[in-house]
Structure formats: C-alpha cells, structure tokens
PDB file of C-alpha atoms and ligand atoms in Angstrom:
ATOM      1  CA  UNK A   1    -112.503  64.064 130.943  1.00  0.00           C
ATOM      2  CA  UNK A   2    -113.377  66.216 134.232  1.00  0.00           C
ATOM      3  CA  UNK A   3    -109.984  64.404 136.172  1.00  0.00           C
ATOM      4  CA  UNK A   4    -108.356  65.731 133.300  1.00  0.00           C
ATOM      5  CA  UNK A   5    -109.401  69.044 133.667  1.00  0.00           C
ATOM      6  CA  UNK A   6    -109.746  69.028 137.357  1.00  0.00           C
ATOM      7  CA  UNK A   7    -105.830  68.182 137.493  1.00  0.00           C
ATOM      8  CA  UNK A   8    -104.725  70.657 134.772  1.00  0.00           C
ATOM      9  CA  UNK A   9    -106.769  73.257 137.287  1.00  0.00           C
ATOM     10  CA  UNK A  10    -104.954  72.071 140.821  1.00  0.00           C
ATOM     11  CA  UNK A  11    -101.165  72.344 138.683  1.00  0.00           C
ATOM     12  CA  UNK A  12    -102.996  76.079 137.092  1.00  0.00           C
ATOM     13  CA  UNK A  13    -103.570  76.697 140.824  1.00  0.00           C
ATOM     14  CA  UNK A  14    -100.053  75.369 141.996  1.00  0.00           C
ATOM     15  CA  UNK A  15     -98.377  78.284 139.930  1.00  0.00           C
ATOM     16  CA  UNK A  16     -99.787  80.831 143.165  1.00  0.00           C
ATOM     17  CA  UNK A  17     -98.400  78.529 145.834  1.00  0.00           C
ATOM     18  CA  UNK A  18     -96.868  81.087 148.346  1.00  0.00           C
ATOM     19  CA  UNK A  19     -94.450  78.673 150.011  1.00  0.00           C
ATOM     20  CA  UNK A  20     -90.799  80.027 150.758  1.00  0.00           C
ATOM     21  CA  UNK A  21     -90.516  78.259 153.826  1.00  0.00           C
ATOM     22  CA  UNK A  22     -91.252  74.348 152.849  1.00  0.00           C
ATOM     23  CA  UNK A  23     -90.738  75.225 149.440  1.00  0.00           C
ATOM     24  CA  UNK A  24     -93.305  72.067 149.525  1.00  0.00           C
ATOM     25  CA  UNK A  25     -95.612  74.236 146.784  1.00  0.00           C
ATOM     26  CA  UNK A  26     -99.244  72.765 146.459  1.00  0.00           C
ATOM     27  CA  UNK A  27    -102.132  73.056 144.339  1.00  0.00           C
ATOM     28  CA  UNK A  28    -105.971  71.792 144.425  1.00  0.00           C
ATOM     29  CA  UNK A  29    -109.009  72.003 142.103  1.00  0.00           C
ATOM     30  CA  UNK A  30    -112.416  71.605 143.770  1.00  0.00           C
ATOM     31  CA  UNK A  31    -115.434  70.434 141.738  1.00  0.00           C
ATOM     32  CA  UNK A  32    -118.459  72.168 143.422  1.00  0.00           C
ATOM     33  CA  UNK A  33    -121.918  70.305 142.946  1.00  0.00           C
ATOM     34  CA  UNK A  34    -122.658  72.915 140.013  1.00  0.00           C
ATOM     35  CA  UNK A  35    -119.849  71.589 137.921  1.00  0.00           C
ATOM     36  CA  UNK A  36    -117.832  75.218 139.027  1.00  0.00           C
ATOM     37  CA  UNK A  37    -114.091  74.661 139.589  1.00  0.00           C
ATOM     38  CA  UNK A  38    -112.612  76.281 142.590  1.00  0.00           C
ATOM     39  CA  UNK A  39    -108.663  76.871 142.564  1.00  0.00           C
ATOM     40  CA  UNK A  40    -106.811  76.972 145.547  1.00  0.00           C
ATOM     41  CA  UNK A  41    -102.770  76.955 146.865  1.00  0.00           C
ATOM     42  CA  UNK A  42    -100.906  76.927 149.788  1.00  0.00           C
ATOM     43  CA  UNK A  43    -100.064  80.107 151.787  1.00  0.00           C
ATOM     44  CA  UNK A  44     -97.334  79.730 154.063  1.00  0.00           C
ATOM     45  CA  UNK A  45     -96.824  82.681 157.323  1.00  0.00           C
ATOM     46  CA  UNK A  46     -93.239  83.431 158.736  1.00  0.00           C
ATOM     47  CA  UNK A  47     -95.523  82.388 161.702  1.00  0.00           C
ATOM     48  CA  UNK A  48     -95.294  78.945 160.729  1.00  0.00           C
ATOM     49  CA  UNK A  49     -98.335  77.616 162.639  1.00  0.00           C
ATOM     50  CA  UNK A  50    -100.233  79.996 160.716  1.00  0.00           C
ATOM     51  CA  UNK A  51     -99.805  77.814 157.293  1.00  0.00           C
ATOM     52  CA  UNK A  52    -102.421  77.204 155.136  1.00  0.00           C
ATOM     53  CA  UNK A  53    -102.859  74.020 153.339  1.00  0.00           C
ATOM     54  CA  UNK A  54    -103.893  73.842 149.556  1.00  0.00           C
ATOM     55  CA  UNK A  55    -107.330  72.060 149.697  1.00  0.00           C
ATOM     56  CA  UNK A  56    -108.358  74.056 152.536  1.00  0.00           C
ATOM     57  CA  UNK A  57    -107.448  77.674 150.664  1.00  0.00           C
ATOM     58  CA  UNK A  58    -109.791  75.755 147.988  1.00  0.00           C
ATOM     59  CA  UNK A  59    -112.907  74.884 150.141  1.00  0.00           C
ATOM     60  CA  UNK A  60    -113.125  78.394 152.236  1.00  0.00           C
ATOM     61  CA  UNK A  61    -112.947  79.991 148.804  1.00  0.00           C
ATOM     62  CA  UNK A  62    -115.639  77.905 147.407  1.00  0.00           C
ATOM     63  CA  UNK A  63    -117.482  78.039 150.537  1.00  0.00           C
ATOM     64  CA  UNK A  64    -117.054  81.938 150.898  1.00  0.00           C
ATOM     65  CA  UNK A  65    -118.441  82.211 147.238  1.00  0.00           C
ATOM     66  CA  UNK A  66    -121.806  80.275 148.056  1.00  0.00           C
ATOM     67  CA  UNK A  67    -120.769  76.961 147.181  1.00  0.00           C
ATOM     68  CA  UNK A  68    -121.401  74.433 150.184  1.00  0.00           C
ATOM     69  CA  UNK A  69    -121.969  71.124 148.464  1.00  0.00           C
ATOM     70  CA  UNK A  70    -118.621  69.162 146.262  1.00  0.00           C
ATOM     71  CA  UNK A  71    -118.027  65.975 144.267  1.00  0.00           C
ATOM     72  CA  UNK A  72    -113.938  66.029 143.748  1.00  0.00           C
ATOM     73  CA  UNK A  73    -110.706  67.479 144.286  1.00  0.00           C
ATOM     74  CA  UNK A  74    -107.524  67.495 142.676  1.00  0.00           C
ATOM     75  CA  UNK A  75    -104.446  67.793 144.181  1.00  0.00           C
ATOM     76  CA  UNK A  76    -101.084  68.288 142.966  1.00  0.00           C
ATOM     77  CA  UNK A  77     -97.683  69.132 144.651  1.00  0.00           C
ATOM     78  CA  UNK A  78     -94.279  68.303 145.474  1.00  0.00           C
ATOM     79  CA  UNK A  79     -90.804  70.136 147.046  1.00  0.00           C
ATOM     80  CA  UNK A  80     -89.330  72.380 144.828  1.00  0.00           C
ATOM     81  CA  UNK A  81     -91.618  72.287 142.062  1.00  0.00           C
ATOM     82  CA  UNK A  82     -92.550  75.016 139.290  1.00  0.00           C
ATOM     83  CA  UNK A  83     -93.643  76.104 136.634  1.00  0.00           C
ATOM     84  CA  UNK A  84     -90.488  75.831 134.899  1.00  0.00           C
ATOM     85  CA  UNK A  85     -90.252  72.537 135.508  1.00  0.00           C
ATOM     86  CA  UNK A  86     -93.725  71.768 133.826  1.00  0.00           C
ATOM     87  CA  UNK A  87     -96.528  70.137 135.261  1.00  0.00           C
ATOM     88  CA  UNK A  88     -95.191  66.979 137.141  1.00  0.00           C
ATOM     89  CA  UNK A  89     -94.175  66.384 139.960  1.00  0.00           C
ATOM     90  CA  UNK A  90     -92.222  63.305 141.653  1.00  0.00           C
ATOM     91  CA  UNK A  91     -94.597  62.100 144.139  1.00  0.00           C
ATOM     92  CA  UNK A  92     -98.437  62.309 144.991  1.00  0.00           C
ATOM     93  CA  UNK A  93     -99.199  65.272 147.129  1.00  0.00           C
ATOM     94  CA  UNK A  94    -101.775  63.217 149.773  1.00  0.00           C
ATOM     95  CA  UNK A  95    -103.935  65.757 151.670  1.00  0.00           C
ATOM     96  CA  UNK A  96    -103.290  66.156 155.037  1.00  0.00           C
ATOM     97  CA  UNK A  97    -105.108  65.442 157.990  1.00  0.00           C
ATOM     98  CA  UNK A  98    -106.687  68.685 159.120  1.00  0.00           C
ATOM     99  CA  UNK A  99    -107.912  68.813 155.245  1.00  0.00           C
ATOM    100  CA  UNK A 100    -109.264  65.449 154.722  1.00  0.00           C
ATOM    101  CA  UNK A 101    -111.950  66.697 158.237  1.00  0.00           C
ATOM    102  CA  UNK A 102    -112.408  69.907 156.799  1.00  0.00           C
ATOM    103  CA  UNK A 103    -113.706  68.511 153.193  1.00  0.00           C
ATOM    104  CA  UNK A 104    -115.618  65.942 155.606  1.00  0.00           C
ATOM    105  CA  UNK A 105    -117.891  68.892 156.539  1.00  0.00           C
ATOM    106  CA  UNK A 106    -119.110  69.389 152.882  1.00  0.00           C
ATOM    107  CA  UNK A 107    -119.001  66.034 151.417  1.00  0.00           C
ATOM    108  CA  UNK A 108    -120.334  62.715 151.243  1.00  0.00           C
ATOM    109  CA  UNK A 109    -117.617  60.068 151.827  1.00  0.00           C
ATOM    110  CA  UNK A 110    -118.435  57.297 149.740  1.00  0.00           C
ATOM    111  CA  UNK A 111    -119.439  59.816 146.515  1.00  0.00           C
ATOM    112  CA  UNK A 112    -116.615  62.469 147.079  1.00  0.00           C
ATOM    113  CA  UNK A 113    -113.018  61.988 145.137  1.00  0.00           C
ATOM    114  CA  UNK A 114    -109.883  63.030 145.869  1.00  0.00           C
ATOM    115  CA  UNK A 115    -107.519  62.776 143.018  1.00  0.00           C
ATOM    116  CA  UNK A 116    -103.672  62.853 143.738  1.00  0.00           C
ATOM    117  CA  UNK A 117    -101.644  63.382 140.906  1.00  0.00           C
ATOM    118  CA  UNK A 118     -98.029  64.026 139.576  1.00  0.00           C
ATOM    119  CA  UNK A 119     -98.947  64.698 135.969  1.00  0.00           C
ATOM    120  CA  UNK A 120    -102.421  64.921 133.646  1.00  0.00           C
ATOM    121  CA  UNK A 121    -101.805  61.247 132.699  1.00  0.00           C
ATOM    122  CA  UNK A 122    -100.516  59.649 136.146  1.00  0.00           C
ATOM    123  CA  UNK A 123    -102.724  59.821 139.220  1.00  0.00           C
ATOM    124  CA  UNK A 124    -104.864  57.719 141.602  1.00  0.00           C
ATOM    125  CA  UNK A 125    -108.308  58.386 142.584  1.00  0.00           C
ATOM    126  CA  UNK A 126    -109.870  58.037 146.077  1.00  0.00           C
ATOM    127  CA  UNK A 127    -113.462  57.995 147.944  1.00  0.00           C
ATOM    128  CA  UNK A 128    -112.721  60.637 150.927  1.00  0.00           C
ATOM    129  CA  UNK A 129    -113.948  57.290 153.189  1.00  0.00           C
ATOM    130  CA  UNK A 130    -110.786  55.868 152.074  1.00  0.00           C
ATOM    131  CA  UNK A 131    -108.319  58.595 153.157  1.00  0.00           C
ATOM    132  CA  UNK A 132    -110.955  58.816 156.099  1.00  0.00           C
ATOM    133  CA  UNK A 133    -112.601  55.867 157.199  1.00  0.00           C
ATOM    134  CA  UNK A 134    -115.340  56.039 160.124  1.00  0.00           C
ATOM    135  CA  UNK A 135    -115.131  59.573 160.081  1.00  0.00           C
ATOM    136  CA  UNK A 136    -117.217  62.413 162.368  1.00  0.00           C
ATOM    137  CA  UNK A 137    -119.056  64.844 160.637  1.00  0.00           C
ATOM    138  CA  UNK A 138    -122.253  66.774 160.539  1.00  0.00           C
ATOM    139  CA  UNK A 139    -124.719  64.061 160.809  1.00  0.00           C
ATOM    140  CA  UNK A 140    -122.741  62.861 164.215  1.00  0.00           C
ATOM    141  CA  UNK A 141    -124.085  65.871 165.821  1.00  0.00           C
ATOM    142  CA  UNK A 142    -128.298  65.397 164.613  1.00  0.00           C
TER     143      UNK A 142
HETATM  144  N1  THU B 201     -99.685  71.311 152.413  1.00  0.00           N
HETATM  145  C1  THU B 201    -100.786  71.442 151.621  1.00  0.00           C
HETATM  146  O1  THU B 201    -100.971  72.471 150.952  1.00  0.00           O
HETATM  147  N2  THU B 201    -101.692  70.435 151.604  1.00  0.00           N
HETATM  148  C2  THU B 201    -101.588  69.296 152.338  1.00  0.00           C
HETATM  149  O2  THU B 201    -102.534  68.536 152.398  1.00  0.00           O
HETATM  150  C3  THU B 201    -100.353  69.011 153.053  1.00  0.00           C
HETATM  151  C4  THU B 201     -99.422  70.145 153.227  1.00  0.00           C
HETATM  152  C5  THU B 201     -98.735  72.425 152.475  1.00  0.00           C
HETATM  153  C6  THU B 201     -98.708  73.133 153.796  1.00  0.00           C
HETATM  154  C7  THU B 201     -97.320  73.724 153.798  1.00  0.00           C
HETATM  155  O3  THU B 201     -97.369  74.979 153.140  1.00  0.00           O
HETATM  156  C8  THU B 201     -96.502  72.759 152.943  1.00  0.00           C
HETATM  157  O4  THU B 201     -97.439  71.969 152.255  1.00  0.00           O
HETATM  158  C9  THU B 201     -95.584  71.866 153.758  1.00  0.00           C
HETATM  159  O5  THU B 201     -96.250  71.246 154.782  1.00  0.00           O
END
C-alpha cells in the first residue's frame, strides 16, 4: 500500500533529522506525480530562525530535481525520537504553517494528502484543504 510505503520513507528520512536544538527530529516522504518518492528532514541552524522544517527540505528537493507537480506526503516525528527507539513515535507530527503554504504552491487541495503518522499501522490521512481551508495560491494571482 503506497501510505505504507510513503510512511516507512518519512521514518527512513527521519533517521537524517539534524535537530540538536528542539531535539523535535522530523521526517517526510513526498509522492511526486511520477510515483518518485522524495525524502526529506529537518535541519536545524544555531541561528535558530534559520530552521528548516521537514516537508519543506522535501519539496525544494523534489522541486530542485524537476519535480513540480505531488499527490501525498508523509510525515513522521516527535521529541526525542530515534532510531533506537524504532519507528514510532508518541504523537502525530502535524505540518506547520509555513509548510502547509509552501506545498499549497504545488498541489491541488482537495486531491493532495498529507499523512501524519506515529507508526506504519497508526496514522490519519488529510486533503491539504483540510489543514488549509480557503487557501491563496497560484491561481489567486491569474
Ligand atoms: N518541524 C518540522 O520539521 N516540520 C513541521 O511541520 C513543524 C516543525 C521542525 C522544525 C524544527 O526543527 C523542529 O521541528 C521544532 O520546531
């Protein structure tokens, strides 16, 4: 099942998370149109401003690599969390803000999916209008 493999990718992805500040670590799996899946983790700066979130490291590498055009993401993270510990994680790791507009710019709403999840088994699945209703986005602009 492409959740399945989509979450098993964000918790693969996780394992990179470069967070000693929030020690929040954070992983994503982005399903381009072509059926490609693009990895992603946080970066965190000792500038702290300068943080970069999971789903975004996910979309500017997909985007960077020719991709422009996705149907899901997976996300997966939690405080503390590693690969040690297996791949869980207590709570659903909900994408922020700032990443919910940026996957805006390369997605449709009602088809895209954002899937949070703690393990391969337990997660919840979302349209991106649901985690951002009456959005702005390219076609505000035509
Ligand atoms: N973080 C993500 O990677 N994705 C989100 O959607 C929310 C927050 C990261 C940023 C920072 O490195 C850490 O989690 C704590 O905010």
């Amino acid at each position: 099942m492409i959740e399945e493999r989509l979450i098993e990718a964000a918790f693969e992805g996780r394992n990179n998370a470069y967070a000693p500040y929030s020690e929040y670590r954070v992983g994503a799996a982005l399903l381009t149109e072509n059926n490609e899946i693009i990895t992603g983790c946080n970066v965190e700066n000792s500038s702290y401003g300068l943080c970069n979130c999971a789903e975004r490291t996910a979309v500017f590498k997909a985007v960077s690599a020719g991709a422009k055009r996705f149907k899901a993401i997976a996300v997966a993270g939690g405080k503390n969390c590693c690969k040690e510990q297996g791949d869980e994680t207590e709570d659903y790791a909900y994408p922020c803000g700032a990443c919910r507009q940026v996957l805006r710019e390369f997605c449709s709403p009602l088809e895209f999916k954002v899937i949070v999840a703690r393990s391969k088994t337990d997660y919840k699945v979302y349209t991106l209008e649901q985690l951002l209703p009456d959005s702005f986005g390219p076609d505000s602009l035509v």
